[in-house]
Amino acid sequence: MLAEGATTADELRRGRVDIQIGDTAPDHADTRSTTLFSDRLAAVGRRDLPHDPTTWDGFASLAHVVVSRRGRTRDRIDDLLDTQHRRRHVAFTVPTLALALGAVAAHPLLTVAPETLTGHVLPAHLRTYPLPGPTPPVPAVLAWHARHDRDAAHHWLRGLITTTLTPAP
């Protein structure tokens, strides 16, 4: 697994990454993708937070940890808050959800993540909270470069990932 680079260079096209799982499909004609599933976002924090994150005021008043491999401090949550005429304070960014969960476990911070990624892995003193308002579902998109379309091992790996990550009907 590679961290996102500082630029928007497409690692699939360059051959540095064989498979990518993200929340958007690549927009290049020579890449392929399939949506594995869509998920709801949830807030994650300690059970003893000083404010109720299920209200707009409480959610915005808590310091946030943003998961961004590029160090971006603004994401779709800020767009949602804009519609409510609110802003949040981003305490810091981390490149992985695991690091974000570590930070919110140790401090009265909040992070936002797909529910599926947090459902069964949270320690007892953390919990998920519903977001204060409806949010569009977040897709999990599996992407690869077209040069791997006929590669049997790559096809097998894509199938394994799809079977593993696609929820049962």
PDB file of C-alpha atoms in Angstrom:
ATOM      1  CA  MET A   1       0.000   0.000   0.000  1.00  0.00           C
ATOM      2  CA  LEU A   2       1.273   3.438  -0.895  1.00  0.00           C
ATOM      3  CA  ALA A   3       0.373   6.722   0.710  1.00  0.00           C
ATOM      4  CA  GLU A   4      -1.013   9.336  -1.640  1.00  0.00           C
ATOM      5  CA  GLY A   5       1.669  11.467  -3.141  1.00  0.00           C
ATOM      6  CA  ALA A   6       1.779  15.220  -2.828  1.00  0.00           C
ATOM      7  CA  THR A   7       0.582  15.578  -6.406  1.00  0.00           C
ATOM      8  CA  THR A   8      -2.460  14.263  -8.218  1.00  0.00           C
ATOM      9  CA  ALA A   9      -0.423  11.868 -10.382  1.00  0.00           C
ATOM     10  CA  ASP A  10      -2.380   8.710 -11.075  1.00  0.00           C
ATOM     11  CA  GLU A  11      -0.391   5.843  -9.595  1.00  0.00           C
ATOM     12  CA  LEU A  12      -2.527   3.253 -11.395  1.00  0.00           C
ATOM     13  CA  ARG A  13      -1.602   4.693 -14.768  1.00  0.00           C
ATOM     14  CA  ARG A  14       2.077   4.885 -13.827  1.00  0.00           C
ATOM     15  CA  GLY A  15       2.117   1.246 -12.733  1.00  0.00           C
ATOM     16  CA  ARG A  16       3.152   2.032  -9.157  1.00  0.00           C
ATOM     17  CA  VAL A  17      -0.170   0.707  -7.814  1.00  0.00           C
ATOM     18  CA  ASP A  18      -2.000  -2.353  -9.112  1.00  0.00           C
ATOM     19  CA  ILE A  19      -5.321  -1.869  -7.311  1.00  0.00           C
ATOM     20  CA  GLN A  20      -6.839   1.127  -5.630  1.00  0.00           C
ATOM     21  CA  ILE A  21      -9.838   1.278  -3.289  1.00  0.00           C
ATOM     22  CA  GLY A  22     -11.239   4.731  -2.765  1.00  0.00           C
ATOM     23  CA  ASP A  23     -14.428   6.744  -2.806  1.00  0.00           C
ATOM     24  CA  THR A  24     -14.262   7.948  -6.403  1.00  0.00           C
ATOM     25  CA  ALA A  25     -13.772   6.237  -9.727  1.00  0.00           C
ATOM     26  CA  PRO A  26     -10.703   7.297 -11.706  1.00  0.00           C
ATOM     27  CA  ASP A  27     -11.641   9.488 -14.641  1.00  0.00           C
ATOM     28  CA  HIS A  28      -9.119   8.169 -17.163  1.00  0.00           C
ATOM     29  CA  ALA A  29     -10.237   6.118 -20.165  1.00  0.00           C
ATOM     30  CA  ASP A  30      -7.491   3.569 -19.501  1.00  0.00           C
ATOM     31  CA  THR A  31      -8.643   2.714 -15.979  1.00  0.00           C
ATOM     32  CA  ARG A  32     -11.429   0.381 -14.965  1.00  0.00           C
ATOM     33  CA  SER A  33     -13.500   0.426 -11.808  1.00  0.00           C
ATOM     34  CA  THR A  34     -16.424  -1.158 -10.048  1.00  0.00           C
ATOM     35  CA  THR A  35     -18.346   0.022  -7.022  1.00  0.00           C
ATOM     36  CA  LEU A  36     -18.233  -2.641  -4.334  1.00  0.00           C
ATOM     37  CA  PHE A  37     -20.778  -1.074  -1.997  1.00  0.00           C
ATOM     38  CA  SER A  38     -21.918   2.227  -0.567  1.00  0.00           C
ATOM     39  CA  ASP A  39     -21.721   3.103   3.097  1.00  0.00           C
ATOM     40  CA  ARG A  40     -22.999   5.725   5.495  1.00  0.00           C
ATOM     41  CA  LEU A  41     -20.656   8.027   7.337  1.00  0.00           C
ATOM     42  CA  ALA A  42     -20.602   8.083  11.125  1.00  0.00           C
ATOM     43  CA  ALA A  43     -18.793  10.151  13.709  1.00  0.00           C
ATOM     44  CA  VAL A  44     -16.436   8.277  16.014  1.00  0.00           C
ATOM     45  CA  GLY A  45     -15.372   9.495  19.420  1.00  0.00           C
ATOM     46  CA  ARG A  46     -15.098   8.635  23.060  1.00  0.00           C
ATOM     47  CA  ARG A  47     -18.177   7.890  25.091  1.00  0.00           C
ATOM     48  CA  ASP A  48     -17.384  10.828  27.405  1.00  0.00           C
ATOM     49  CA  LEU A  49     -17.237  13.655  24.844  1.00  0.00           C
ATOM     50  CA  PRO A  50     -17.931  17.108  26.288  1.00  0.00           C
ATOM     51  CA  HIS A  51     -20.528  17.890  23.580  1.00  0.00           C
ATOM     52  CA  ASP A  52     -23.189  15.815  21.844  1.00  0.00           C
ATOM     53  CA  PRO A  53     -21.894  15.100  18.316  1.00  0.00           C
ATOM     54  CA  THR A  54     -25.379  14.155  17.095  1.00  0.00           C
ATOM     55  CA  THR A  55     -26.393  17.833  17.045  1.00  0.00           C
ATOM     56  CA  TRP A  56     -24.986  20.382  14.601  1.00  0.00           C
ATOM     57  CA  ASP A  57     -23.712  22.614  17.384  1.00  0.00           C
ATOM     58  CA  GLY A  58     -22.106  19.749  19.285  1.00  0.00           C
ATOM     59  CA  PHE A  59     -20.587  18.230  16.157  1.00  0.00           C
ATOM     60  CA  ALA A  60     -19.075  21.537  15.044  1.00  0.00           C
ATOM     61  CA  SER A  61     -17.824  22.452  18.524  1.00  0.00           C
ATOM     62  CA  LEU A  62     -15.644  19.354  18.902  1.00  0.00           C
ATOM     63  CA  ALA A  63     -12.108  19.310  17.487  1.00  0.00           C
ATOM     64  CA  HIS A  64     -11.791  16.910  14.571  1.00  0.00           C
ATOM     65  CA  VAL A  65      -9.171  14.524  13.232  1.00  0.00           C
ATOM     66  CA  VAL A  66      -9.380  14.288   9.443  1.00  0.00           C
ATOM     67  CA  VAL A  67      -8.168  11.180   7.642  1.00  0.00           C
ATOM     68  CA  SER A  68      -6.272  12.309   4.558  1.00  0.00           C
ATOM     69  CA  ARG A  69      -3.225  10.684   3.061  1.00  0.00           C
ATOM     70  CA  ARG A  70      -2.407  14.040   1.459  1.00  0.00           C
ATOM     71  CA  GLY A  71      -2.854  16.109   4.609  1.00  0.00           C
ATOM     72  CA  ARG A  72      -5.974  17.864   3.368  1.00  0.00           C
ATOM     73  CA  THR A  73      -7.963  19.546   6.114  1.00  0.00           C
ATOM     74  CA  ARG A  74     -11.170  20.038   4.128  1.00  0.00           C
ATOM     75  CA  ASP A  75     -13.465  17.269   2.907  1.00  0.00           C
ATOM     76  CA  ARG A  76     -17.128  16.432   2.268  1.00  0.00           C
ATOM     77  CA  ILE A  77     -17.933  16.988   5.951  1.00  0.00           C
ATOM     78  CA  ASP A  78     -16.987  20.647   5.609  1.00  0.00           C
ATOM     79  CA  ASP A  79     -19.320  20.920   2.614  1.00  0.00           C
ATOM     80  CA  LEU A  80     -22.094  19.482   4.773  1.00  0.00           C
ATOM     81  CA  LEU A  81     -21.297  21.917   7.579  1.00  0.00           C
ATOM     82  CA  ASP A  82     -21.363  24.802   5.074  1.00  0.00           C
ATOM     83  CA  THR A  83     -25.007  23.975   4.343  1.00  0.00           C
ATOM     84  CA  GLN A  84     -25.689  24.387   8.066  1.00  0.00           C
ATOM     85  CA  HIS A  85     -23.691  27.642   8.276  1.00  0.00           C
ATOM     86  CA  ARG A  86     -21.193  26.021  10.618  1.00  0.00           C
ATOM     87  CA  ARG A  87     -17.468  25.357  10.609  1.00  0.00           C
ATOM     88  CA  ARG A  88     -15.401  22.847  12.477  1.00  0.00           C
ATOM     89  CA  HIS A  89     -11.941  23.047  13.951  1.00  0.00           C
ATOM     90  CA  VAL A  90      -9.588  20.461  12.442  1.00  0.00           C
ATOM     91  CA  ALA A  91      -7.011  19.715  15.114  1.00  0.00           C
ATOM     92  CA  PHE A  92      -4.851  17.697  12.710  1.00  0.00           C
ATOM     93  CA  THR A  93      -4.855  15.213   9.855  1.00  0.00           C
ATOM     94  CA  VAL A  94      -3.564  11.664   9.803  1.00  0.00           C
ATOM     95  CA  PRO A  95      -3.008   9.351   6.829  1.00  0.00           C
ATOM     96  CA  THR A  96      -5.035   6.368   8.103  1.00  0.00           C
ATOM     97  CA  LEU A  97      -8.211   5.592   9.995  1.00  0.00           C
ATOM     98  CA  ALA A  98      -6.203   3.519  12.475  1.00  0.00           C
ATOM     99  CA  LEU A  99      -4.232   6.607  13.505  1.00  0.00           C
ATOM    100  CA  ALA A 100      -7.419   8.679  13.720  1.00  0.00           C
ATOM    101  CA  LEU A 101      -9.009   6.090  16.006  1.00  0.00           C
ATOM    102  CA  GLY A 102      -5.909   6.129  18.195  1.00  0.00           C
ATOM    103  CA  ALA A 103      -6.144   9.906  18.509  1.00  0.00           C
ATOM    104  CA  VAL A 104      -9.845   9.937  19.375  1.00  0.00           C
ATOM    105  CA  ALA A 105      -9.329   7.141  21.880  1.00  0.00           C
ATOM    106  CA  ALA A 106      -6.774   9.231  23.758  1.00  0.00           C
ATOM    107  CA  HIS A 107      -8.376  12.691  23.474  1.00  0.00           C
ATOM    108  CA  PRO A 108     -11.855  14.251  23.299  1.00  0.00           C
ATOM    109  CA  LEU A 109     -11.730  14.497  19.504  1.00  0.00           C
ATOM    110  CA  LEU A 110     -14.044  13.375  16.752  1.00  0.00           C
ATOM    111  CA  THR A 111     -13.362  11.706  13.423  1.00  0.00           C
ATOM    112  CA  VAL A 112     -15.699  10.699  10.615  1.00  0.00           C
ATOM    113  CA  ALA A 113     -15.482   7.341   8.874  1.00  0.00           C
ATOM    114  CA  PRO A 114     -17.587   4.892   6.903  1.00  0.00           C
ATOM    115  CA  GLU A 115     -19.661   2.822   9.336  1.00  0.00           C
ATOM    116  CA  THR A 116     -18.468  -0.479   7.871  1.00  0.00           C
ATOM    117  CA  LEU A 117     -14.859   0.332   8.749  1.00  0.00           C
ATOM    118  CA  THR A 118     -15.672   1.008  12.393  1.00  0.00           C
ATOM    119  CA  GLY A 119     -18.493  -1.401  13.149  1.00  0.00           C
ATOM    120  CA  HIS A 120     -16.580  -4.219  14.821  1.00  0.00           C
ATOM    121  CA  VAL A 121     -13.173  -2.787  15.610  1.00  0.00           C
ATOM    122  CA  LEU A 122     -13.801  -0.074  18.187  1.00  0.00           C
ATOM    123  CA  PRO A 123     -12.508  -0.456  21.723  1.00  0.00           C
ATOM    124  CA  ALA A 124     -15.137  -0.276  24.479  1.00  0.00           C
ATOM    125  CA  HIS A 125     -14.489   3.397  25.320  1.00  0.00           C
ATOM    126  CA  LEU A 126     -15.169   4.519  21.716  1.00  0.00           C
ATOM    127  CA  ARG A 127     -18.454   4.534  19.892  1.00  0.00           C
ATOM    128  CA  THR A 128     -20.004   5.650  16.631  1.00  0.00           C
ATOM    129  CA  TYR A 129     -22.492   8.493  16.575  1.00  0.00           C
ATOM    130  CA  PRO A 130     -24.907   9.240  13.762  1.00  0.00           C
ATOM    131  CA  LEU A 131     -24.119  12.456  11.948  1.00  0.00           C
ATOM    132  CA  PRO A 132     -26.506  15.305  12.765  1.00  0.00           C
ATOM    133  CA  GLY A 133     -28.119  15.238   9.344  1.00  0.00           C
ATOM    134  CA  PRO A 134     -28.412  13.082   6.265  1.00  0.00           C
ATOM    135  CA  THR A 135     -25.315  12.618   4.165  1.00  0.00           C
ATOM    136  CA  PRO A 136     -24.942  11.089   0.730  1.00  0.00           C
ATOM    137  CA  PRO A 137     -23.690   7.508   0.808  1.00  0.00           C
ATOM    138  CA  VAL A 138     -19.969   7.044   0.245  1.00  0.00           C
ATOM    139  CA  PRO A 139     -19.039   4.456  -2.393  1.00  0.00           C
ATOM    140  CA  ALA A 140     -16.187   1.976  -2.074  1.00  0.00           C
ATOM    141  CA  VAL A 141     -14.701   1.880  -5.576  1.00  0.00           C
ATOM    142  CA  LEU A 142     -12.228  -0.773  -6.705  1.00  0.00           C
ATOM    143  CA  ALA A 143     -10.049   0.520  -9.562  1.00  0.00           C
ATOM    144  CA  TRP A 144      -7.249  -0.858 -11.738  1.00  0.00           C
ATOM    145  CA  HIS A 145      -5.472  -0.046 -14.977  1.00  0.00           C
ATOM    146  CA  ALA A 146      -6.756  -1.615 -18.212  1.00  0.00           C
ATOM    147  CA  ARG A 147      -3.398  -3.348 -18.796  1.00  0.00           C
ATOM    148  CA  HIS A 148      -4.438  -5.806 -16.033  1.00  0.00           C
ATOM    149  CA  ASP A 149      -7.785  -6.754 -17.607  1.00  0.00           C
ATOM    150  CA  ARG A 150      -6.485 -10.073 -19.012  1.00  0.00           C
ATOM    151  CA  ASP A 151      -3.993 -10.844 -16.236  1.00  0.00           C
ATOM    152  CA  ALA A 152      -5.298 -14.014 -14.510  1.00  0.00           C
ATOM    153  CA  ALA A 153      -3.609 -13.292 -11.168  1.00  0.00           C
ATOM    154  CA  HIS A 154      -4.911  -9.736 -11.142  1.00  0.00           C
ATOM    155  CA  HIS A 155      -8.401 -10.964 -12.067  1.00  0.00           C
ATOM    156  CA  TRP A 156      -8.233 -13.464  -9.199  1.00  0.00           C
ATOM    157  CA  LEU A 157      -7.147 -10.741  -6.755  1.00  0.00           C
ATOM    158  CA  ARG A 158      -9.950  -8.401  -7.855  1.00  0.00           C
ATOM    159  CA  GLY A 159     -12.406 -11.255  -7.386  1.00  0.00           C
ATOM    160  CA  LEU A 160     -11.070 -12.009  -3.920  1.00  0.00           C
ATOM    161  CA  ILE A 161     -11.325  -8.350  -2.896  1.00  0.00           C
ATOM    162  CA  THR A 162     -14.833  -8.093  -4.347  1.00  0.00           C
ATOM    163  CA  THR A 163     -16.011 -11.243  -2.558  1.00  0.00           C
ATOM    164  CA  THR A 164     -14.444 -10.153   0.707  1.00  0.00           C
ATOM    165  CA  LEU A 165     -15.717  -6.569   0.707  1.00  0.00           C
ATOM    166  CA  THR A 166     -19.131  -6.896  -0.930  1.00  0.00           C
ATOM    167  CA  PRO A 167     -21.836  -7.221   1.739  1.00  0.00           C
ATOM    168  CA  ALA A 168     -24.121 -10.227   1.525  1.00  0.00           C
ATOM    169  CA  PRO A 169     -27.593  -9.468   0.091  1.00  0.00           C
TER     170      PRO A 169
END
